[in-house]
Short mmCIF file of C-alpha atoms and ligand atoms in Angstrom, two decimals:
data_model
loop_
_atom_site.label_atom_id
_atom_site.label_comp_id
_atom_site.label_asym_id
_atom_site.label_seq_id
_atom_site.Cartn_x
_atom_site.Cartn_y
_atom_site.Cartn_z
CA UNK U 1008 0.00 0.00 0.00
CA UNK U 1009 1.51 3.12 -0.55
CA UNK U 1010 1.96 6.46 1.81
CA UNK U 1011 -0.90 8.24 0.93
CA UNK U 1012 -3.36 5.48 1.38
CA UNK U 1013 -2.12 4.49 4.48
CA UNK U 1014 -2.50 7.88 5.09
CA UNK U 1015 -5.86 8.36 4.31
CA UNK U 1016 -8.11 5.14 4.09
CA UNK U 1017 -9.95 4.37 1.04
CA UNK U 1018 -13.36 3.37 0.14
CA UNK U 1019 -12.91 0.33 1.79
CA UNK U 1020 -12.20 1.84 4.85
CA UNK U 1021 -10.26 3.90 7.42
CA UNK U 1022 -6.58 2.64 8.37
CA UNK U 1023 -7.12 1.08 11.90
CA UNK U 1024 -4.88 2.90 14.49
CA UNK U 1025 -3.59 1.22 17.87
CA UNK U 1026 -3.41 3.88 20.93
CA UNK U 1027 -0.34 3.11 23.19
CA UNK U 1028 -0.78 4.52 26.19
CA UNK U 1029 -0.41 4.72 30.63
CA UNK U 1030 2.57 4.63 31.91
CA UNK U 1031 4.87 5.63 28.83
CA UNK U 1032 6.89 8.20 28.78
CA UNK U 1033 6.19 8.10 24.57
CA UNK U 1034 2.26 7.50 24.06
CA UNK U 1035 1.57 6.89 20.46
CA UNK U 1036 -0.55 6.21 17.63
CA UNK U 1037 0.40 3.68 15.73
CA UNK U 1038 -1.12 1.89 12.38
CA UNK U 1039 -0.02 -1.92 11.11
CA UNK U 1040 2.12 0.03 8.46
CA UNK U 1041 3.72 1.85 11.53
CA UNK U 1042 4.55 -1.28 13.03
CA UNK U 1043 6.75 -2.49 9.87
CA UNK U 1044 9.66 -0.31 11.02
CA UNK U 1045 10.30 -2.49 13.67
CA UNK U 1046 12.51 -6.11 13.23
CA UNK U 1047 9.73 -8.31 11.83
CA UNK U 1048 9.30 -11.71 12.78
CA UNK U 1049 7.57 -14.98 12.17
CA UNK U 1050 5.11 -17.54 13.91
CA UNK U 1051 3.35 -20.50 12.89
CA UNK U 1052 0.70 -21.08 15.05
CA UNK U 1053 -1.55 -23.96 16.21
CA UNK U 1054 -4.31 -22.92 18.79
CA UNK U 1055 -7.08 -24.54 20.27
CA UNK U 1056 -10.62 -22.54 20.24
CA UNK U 1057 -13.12 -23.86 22.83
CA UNK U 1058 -16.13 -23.75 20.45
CA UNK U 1059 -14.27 -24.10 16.74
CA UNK U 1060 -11.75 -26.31 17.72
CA UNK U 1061 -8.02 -26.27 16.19
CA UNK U 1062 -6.67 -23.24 14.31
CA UNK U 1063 -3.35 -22.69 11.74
CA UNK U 1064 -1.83 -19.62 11.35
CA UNK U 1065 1.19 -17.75 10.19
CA UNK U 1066 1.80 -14.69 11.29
CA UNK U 1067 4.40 -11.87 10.80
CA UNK U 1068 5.28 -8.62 13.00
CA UNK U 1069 7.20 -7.13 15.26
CA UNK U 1070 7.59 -8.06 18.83
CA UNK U 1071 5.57 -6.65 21.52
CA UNK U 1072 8.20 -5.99 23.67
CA UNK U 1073 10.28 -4.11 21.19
CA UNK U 1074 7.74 -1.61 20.24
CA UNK U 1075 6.55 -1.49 23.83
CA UNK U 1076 10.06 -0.48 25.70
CA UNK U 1077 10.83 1.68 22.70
CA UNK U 1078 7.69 3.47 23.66
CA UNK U 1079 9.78 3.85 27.01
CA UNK U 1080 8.02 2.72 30.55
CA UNK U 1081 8.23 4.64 33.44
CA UNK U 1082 10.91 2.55 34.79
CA UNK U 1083 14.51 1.97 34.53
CA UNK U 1084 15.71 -0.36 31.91
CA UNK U 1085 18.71 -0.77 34.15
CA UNK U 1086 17.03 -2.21 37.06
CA UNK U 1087 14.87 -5.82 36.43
CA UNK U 1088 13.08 -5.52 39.83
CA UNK U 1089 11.81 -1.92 38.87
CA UNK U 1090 9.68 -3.84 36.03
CA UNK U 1091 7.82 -6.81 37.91
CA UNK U 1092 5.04 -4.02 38.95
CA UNK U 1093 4.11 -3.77 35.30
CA UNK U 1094 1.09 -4.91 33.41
CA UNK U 1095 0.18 -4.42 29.42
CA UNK U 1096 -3.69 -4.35 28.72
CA UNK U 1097 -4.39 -5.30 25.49
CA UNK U 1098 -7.81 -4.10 23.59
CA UNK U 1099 -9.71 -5.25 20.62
CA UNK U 1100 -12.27 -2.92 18.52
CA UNK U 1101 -15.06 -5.42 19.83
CA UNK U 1102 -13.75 -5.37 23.91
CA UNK U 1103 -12.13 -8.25 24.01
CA UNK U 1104 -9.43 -8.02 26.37
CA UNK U 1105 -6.83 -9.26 28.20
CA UNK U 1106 -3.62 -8.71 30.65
CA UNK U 1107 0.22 -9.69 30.09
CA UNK U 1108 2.62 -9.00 32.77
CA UNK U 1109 5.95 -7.14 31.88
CA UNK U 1110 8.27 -9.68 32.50
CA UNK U 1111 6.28 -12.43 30.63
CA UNK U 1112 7.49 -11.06 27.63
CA UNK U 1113 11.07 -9.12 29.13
CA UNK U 1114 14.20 -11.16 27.80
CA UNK U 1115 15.41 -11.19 31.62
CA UNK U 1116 12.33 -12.82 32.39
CA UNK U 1117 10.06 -15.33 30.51
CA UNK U 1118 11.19 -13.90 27.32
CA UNK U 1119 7.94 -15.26 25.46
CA UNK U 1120 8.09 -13.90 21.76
CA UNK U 1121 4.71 -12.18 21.59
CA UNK U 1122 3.63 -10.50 18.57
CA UNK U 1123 2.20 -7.59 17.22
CA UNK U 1124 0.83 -9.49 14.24
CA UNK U 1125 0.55 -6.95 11.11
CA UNK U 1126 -0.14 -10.08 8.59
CA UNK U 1127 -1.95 -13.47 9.19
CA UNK U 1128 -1.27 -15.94 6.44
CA UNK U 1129 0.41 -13.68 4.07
CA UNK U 1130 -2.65 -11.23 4.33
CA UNK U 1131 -1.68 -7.74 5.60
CA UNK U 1132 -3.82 -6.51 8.91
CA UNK U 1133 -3.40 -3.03 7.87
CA UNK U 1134 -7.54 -2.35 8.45
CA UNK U 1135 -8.52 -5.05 10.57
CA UNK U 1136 -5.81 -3.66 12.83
CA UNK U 1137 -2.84 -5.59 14.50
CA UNK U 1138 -3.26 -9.12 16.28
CA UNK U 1139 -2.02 -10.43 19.12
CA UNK U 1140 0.19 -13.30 19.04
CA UNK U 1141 1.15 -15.65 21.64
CA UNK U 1142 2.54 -18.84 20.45
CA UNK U 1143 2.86 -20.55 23.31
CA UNK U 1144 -0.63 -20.15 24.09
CA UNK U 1145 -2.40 -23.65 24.15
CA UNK U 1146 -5.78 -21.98 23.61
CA UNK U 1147 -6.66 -18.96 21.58
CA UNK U 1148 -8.72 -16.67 23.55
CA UNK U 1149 -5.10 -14.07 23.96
CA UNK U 1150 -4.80 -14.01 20.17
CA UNK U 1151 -6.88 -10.56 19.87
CA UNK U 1152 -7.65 -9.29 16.69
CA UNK U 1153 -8.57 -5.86 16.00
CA UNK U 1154 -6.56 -4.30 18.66
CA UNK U 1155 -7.08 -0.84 19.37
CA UNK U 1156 -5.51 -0.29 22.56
CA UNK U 1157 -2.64 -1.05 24.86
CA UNK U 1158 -2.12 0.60 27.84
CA UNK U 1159 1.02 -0.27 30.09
CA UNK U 1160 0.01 0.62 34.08
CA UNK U 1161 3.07 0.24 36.74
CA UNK U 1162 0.64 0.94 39.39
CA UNK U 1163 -0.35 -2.25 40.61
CA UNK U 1164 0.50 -3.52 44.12
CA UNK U 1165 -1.16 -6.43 46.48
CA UNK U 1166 -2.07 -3.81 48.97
CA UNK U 1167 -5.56 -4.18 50.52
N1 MTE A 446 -11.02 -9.07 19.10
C1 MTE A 446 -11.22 -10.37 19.41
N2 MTE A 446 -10.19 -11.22 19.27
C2 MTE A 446 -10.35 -12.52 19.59
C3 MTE A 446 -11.58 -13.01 20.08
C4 MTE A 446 -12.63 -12.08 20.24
O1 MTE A 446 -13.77 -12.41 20.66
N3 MTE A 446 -12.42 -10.78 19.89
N4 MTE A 446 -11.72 -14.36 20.39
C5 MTE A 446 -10.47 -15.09 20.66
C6 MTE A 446 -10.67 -16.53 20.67
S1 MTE A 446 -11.59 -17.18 21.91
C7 MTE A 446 -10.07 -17.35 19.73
S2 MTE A 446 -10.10 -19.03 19.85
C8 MTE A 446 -9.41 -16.79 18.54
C9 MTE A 446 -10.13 -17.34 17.32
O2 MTE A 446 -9.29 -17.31 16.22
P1 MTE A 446 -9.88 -17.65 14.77
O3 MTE A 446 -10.66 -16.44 14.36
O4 MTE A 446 -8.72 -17.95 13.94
O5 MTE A 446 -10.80 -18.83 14.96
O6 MTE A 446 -9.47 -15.39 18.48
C10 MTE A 446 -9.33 -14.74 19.72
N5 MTE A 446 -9.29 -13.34 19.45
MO1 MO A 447 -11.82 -19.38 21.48
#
């Protein structure tokens, strides 16, 4: 697709954009083009839907985490016990949601290699908007489509 579409939708549609937001020093909006200048990567996929059973995909897109910290938390990079407070609230267009923790996806940490999906099987996402990807998800209720939002909160404590 070239600039100026991206730019501007066509008949078929508006662009989708994803709002990063909370606790980030950088708050953006990005769309799935946007998300190409980061390393791209590949999954193949095999989840397990409770009520259409097993699903094969192949995504490409860059990692969460790398557009995430570029987007720069409110916490030092330096120092791996400043980021164990964070969480990453992912949003689809319909409300389908869910949480990650920080660290599931930090290399220190459980390094998995999430995606932000901007193609499923060789089809570009660029106005369904981005997908979650999470292949070492069993079942595929985290694999949101349409996402819209992701907020980042470092607020969260077990205090009563
Ligand atoms: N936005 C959005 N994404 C979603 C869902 C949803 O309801 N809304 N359902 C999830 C569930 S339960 C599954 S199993 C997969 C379904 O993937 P499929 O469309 O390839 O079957 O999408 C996931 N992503
Ligand atoms: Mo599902």
């Amino acid at each position: 697709m070239s600039q100026s579409l991206a730019a501007t939708g066509t008949a078929a549609g508006p662009v989708a954009e994803l709002a990063l937001g909370g606790d980030l020093t950088c708050p953006a909006r990005l769309t799935v083009p946007d998300l190409l200048a980061w390393p791209q990567h590949e999954a193949d996929v095999s989840f397990e839907c409770s009520t259409s059973g097993v699903q094969h995909h192949r995504f490409t897109g860059p990692l969460l985490h790398d557009v995430l910290a570029d987007a720069r938390p409110f916490f030092d990079p330096g120092r791996r016990k400043d980021r164990l407070r964070f969480l990453i609230a992912v949003s689809g267009a319909d409300g389908h949601h869910a949480l990650l923790s920080w660290a599931e996806i930090d290399p220190d940490f459980g390094q998995a290699p999430v995606l932000l999906a901007v193609t499923i099987d060789d089809t570009p996402l660029d106005r369904a908007g981005p997908q979650l990807v999470l292949p070492q998800d069993r079942c595929g209720a985290r694999h949101i489509s349409g996402i819209t939002a992701i907020r980042v909160d470092g607020g969260y404590t077990a205090w009563a």
